[in-house]
Coordinates of C-alpha atoms in Angstrom, one line a residue:
M1 CA 69.3 39.0 165.4
T2 CA 69.0 42.7 165.6
I3 CA 72.7 43.2 165.2
N4 CA 72.8 41.0 162.1
K5 CA 69.9 42.9 160.6
I6 CA 71.7 46.2 161.2
V7 CA 74.9 44.9 159.6
S8 CA 73.1 43.6 156.5
I9 CA 71.3 46.9 156.1
R10 CA 74.6 48.8 156.3
N11 CA 76.1 46.4 153.8
S12 CA 73.3 46.9 151.4
D13 CA 73.6 50.7 151.7
R14 CA 77.3 50.5 151.0
K15 CA 76.6 48.5 147.8
K16 CA 74.1 51.2 146.7
L17 CA 76.6 53.9 147.4
K18 CA 79.3 52.1 145.4
S19 CA 77.0 51.7 142.5
L20 CA 76.1 55.4 142.5
T21 CA 79.7 56.5 142.7
R22 CA 80.5 54.2 139.7
I23 CA 77.7 55.9 137.7
Y24 CA 78.9 59.4 138.5
S25 CA 82.5 58.5 137.7
N26 CA 81.5 57.0 134.3
S27 CA 79.4 60.0 133.4
G28 CA 82.3 62.3 134.3
I29 CA 84.6 60.4 132.0
S30 CA 82.2 60.7 129.1
E31 CA 82.0 64.5 129.5
L32 CA 85.7 64.9 129.1
G33 CA 85.5 64.9 125.3
F34 CA 83.4 64.4 122.2
S35 CA 83.1 61.2 120.4
L36 CA 83.6 61.0 116.6
L37 CA 79.9 60.8 116.0
E38 CA 79.2 63.9 118.1
F39 CA 82.0 65.8 116.3
M40 CA 80.5 64.8 112.9
I41 CA 77.0 65.9 114.0
S42 CA 78.4 69.3 115.2
V43 CA 80.2 69.9 111.9
F44 CA 77.0 68.9 110.0
I45 CA 74.9 71.4 112.0
I46 CA 77.5 74.2 111.4
A47 CA 77.5 73.5 107.7
I48 CA 73.7 73.8 107.6
L49 CA 73.8 77.1 109.4
I50 CA 76.4 78.5 107.1
A51 CA 74.5 77.3 104.0
V52 CA 71.4 79.1 105.4
L53 CA 73.0 82.3 106.6
I54 CA 75.4 83.1 103.7
P55 CA 72.6 83.6 101.1
N56 CA 70.7 85.8 103.6
I57 CA 73.8 87.9 104.2
N58 CA 74.3 88.3 100.4
S59 CA 70.7 89.3 99.9
M60 CA 70.9 91.8 102.7
Q61 CA 74.0 93.3 101.1
D62 CA 72.3 93.6 97.7
E63 CA 69.3 95.3 99.3
G64 CA 71.6 97.7 101.0
H65 CA 73.2 98.6 97.7
Q66 CA 69.8 99.1 96.1
I67 CA 68.6 101.3 98.9
S68 CA 71.8 103.4 98.7
V69 CA 71.4 103.9 94.9
Q70 CA 67.7 104.8 95.4
L71 CA 68.5 107.4 98.0
T72 CA 71.1 108.9 95.8
T73 CA 68.6 109.0 92.9
S74 CA 66.1 110.8 95.2
S75 CA 68.7 113.3 96.3
L76 CA 69.7 114.0 92.7
Q77 CA 66.1 114.4 91.5
L78 CA 65.4 116.8 94.5
A79 CA 68.5 118.9 93.6
V80 CA 67.4 119.0 89.9
N81 CA 63.9 120.1 90.8
L82 CA 65.1 122.8 93.2
T83 CA 67.4 124.2 90.6
H84 CA 64.6 124.2 88.1
S85 CA 62.3 126.1 90.5
L86 CA 65.1 128.7 91.1
W87 CA 65.4 129.1 87.3
M88 CA 61.7 129.6 87.0
T89 CA 61.6 132.3 89.7
K90 CA 64.3 134.2 87.8
G91 CA 62.2 134.2 84.7
I92 CA 65.0 133.3 82.4
K93 CA 63.8 132.5 78.9
K94 CA 66.9 132.0 76.8
P95 CA 67.7 128.9 74.8
Q96 CA 70.7 128.3 77.1
S97 CA 71.6 130.3 80.1
L98 CA 73.8 130.4 83.2
L99 CA 72.1 130.1 86.6
K100 CA 74.4 131.6 89.2
I101 CA 73.9 130.6 92.8
D102 CA 75.8 132.3 95.6
G103 CA 78.7 130.1 96.7
D104 CA 78.0 127.4 94.2
Q105 CA 79.1 126.6 90.7
P106 CA 77.2 128.4 87.9
L107 CA 74.9 125.9 86.2
L108 CA 74.3 125.8 82.5
M109 CA 70.5 125.4 81.9
N110 CA 68.7 124.3 78.8
Q111 CA 65.8 126.2 77.3
L112 CA 63.3 124.3 79.6
G113 CA 65.3 125.2 82.7
W114 CA 67.0 121.9 83.5
P115 CA 70.7 121.8 84.4
I116 CA 73.0 120.3 81.8
D117 CA 76.4 121.3 83.0
A118 CA 78.3 122.9 85.9
L119 CA 81.0 125.5 85.1
D120 CA 84.0 126.6 86.9
P121 CA 83.6 130.3 87.9
E122 CA 87.4 131.0 87.6
A123 CA 87.5 129.4 84.2
L124 CA 84.6 131.5 83.1
E125 CA 86.3 134.7 84.2
K126 CA 89.6 133.8 82.7
D127 CA 88.5 132.3 79.3
L128 CA 85.2 134.1 78.8
P129 CA 85.6 137.7 80.2
A130 CA 82.9 139.2 77.9
K131 CA 79.5 140.1 79.4
E132 CA 77.7 138.0 76.8
I133 CA 78.9 134.4 77.0
N134 CA 78.5 132.2 73.9
I135 CA 77.3 129.2 75.8
A136 CA 76.5 127.3 72.6
Q137 CA 80.3 126.9 72.1
L138 CA 80.5 124.8 75.3
D139 CA 80.4 121.2 74.2
L140 CA 78.6 118.7 76.5
N141 CA 80.5 115.4 77.3
S142 CA 80.9 112.9 80.0
S143 CA 82.8 115.4 82.1
S144 CA 79.7 117.5 82.1
C145 CA 77.8 114.7 83.8
K146 CA 80.6 114.4 86.4
R147 CA 80.5 118.1 87.1
L148 CA 76.7 118.1 87.4
W149 CA 76.8 115.2 89.8
I150 CA 79.3 117.1 92.1
A151 CA 77.6 120.5 91.8
L152 CA 74.1 119.2 92.4
L153 CA 74.7 116.7 95.2
K154 CA 77.5 118.8 96.8
D155 CA 78.9 117.4 100.0
S156 CA 76.6 114.3 100.0
A157 CA 77.8 113.3 96.5
P158 CA 79.3 109.8 96.3
T159 CA 82.6 109.6 94.5
V160 CA 82.3 109.6 90.7
G161 CA 84.7 109.0 87.9
L162 CA 84.5 108.7 84.1
E163 CA 84.0 105.5 82.2
V164 CA 86.8 106.5 79.8
E165 CA 89.2 107.1 82.6
F166 CA 88.3 103.8 84.2
D167 CA 88.9 102.0 81.0
N168 CA 92.3 103.5 80.8
K169 CA 92.9 102.3 84.4
K170 CA 93.7 105.6 85.8
T171 CA 94.2 105.1 89.6
S172 CA 92.4 108.3 90.5
H173 CA 89.0 106.8 89.4
R174 CA 89.4 103.1 90.0
D175 CA 87.9 103.4 93.5
S176 CA 84.9 105.6 92.5
N177 CA 81.4 104.5 93.6
Y178 CA 80.0 105.6 90.3
L179 CA 81.2 106.0 86.7
A180 CA 79.7 108.8 84.6
Q181 CA 79.1 108.7 80.8
L182 CA 77.0 110.9 78.5
E183 CA 75.0 108.9 75.9
N184 CA 72.3 110.4 73.7
G185 CA 71.7 113.3 75.9
I186 CA 71.4 111.1 79.1
C187 CA 74.0 111.2 81.9
R188 CA 74.4 107.5 82.9
Y189 CA 75.9 106.9 86.3
R190 CA 76.9 103.2 86.7
Y191 CA 77.2 101.9 90.3
R192 CA 80.4 100.0 90.8
L193 CA 80.1 98.5 94.3
N194 CA 78.2 95.4 93.2
Q195 CA 77.6 93.3 90.1
D196 CA 73.9 93.9 89.7
G197 CA 74.2 96.6 87.0
L198 CA 72.6 99.3 89.1
R199 CA 72.5 102.6 87.2
I200 CA 71.2 106.1 87.6
H201 CA 70.1 108.0 84.5
Y202 CA 69.6 111.7 84.3
D203 CA 67.8 113.0 81.2
L204 CA 69.3 116.4 80.3
A205 CA 66.3 117.3 78.2
T206 CA 63.5 116.5 80.7
G207 CA 65.2 116.7 84.1
Q208 CA 64.0 113.1 84.9
V209 CA 66.1 111.0 87.2
I210 CA 65.5 107.2 87.3
T211 CA 67.1 104.1 88.8
L212 CA 67.7 101.1 86.6
F213 CA 68.2 97.6 88.2

């Protein structure tokens, strides 16, 4: 009786072991690949993530462009104010005058002391050698806005071209970050790196610099 019990117990253990090995083998087979349903669920989840992330990425890029333009606006306003302060310390009270800064381009100032153009020192010496320069003969145009941009912002100036040159598809200005144009006494710098119509306006009469969205 004892031997028969032992044999029956062993046989029952073997059956349990066989059933366990079958379960493990079946689970291993199921892990070898995805079913069609699992694949479709994965694709659906990925599509949802893309739909959620892409607008966020675009909004982050737009915010980055706005911050960049605002920083440039602040830098330009700071440069204009510093130039105005320097003009005030020199006590210049002429309707239009040249402000000469060592190592920089001479700046043409209006009667209130705001910069309205930047002049080439070599051109001044070559074309206007007289001691008294008739500044009133110098016409302001969109190129004046471009020269001011470069002279005031110096090394930190983003690349700038002219609207007219861009319209004519000149390759030297097609990759500029900003396009400059003078309209009604305001230098308008249009930001080109996105489609939101960001602009920086510099009022030559008042020295005010603003950002338009």
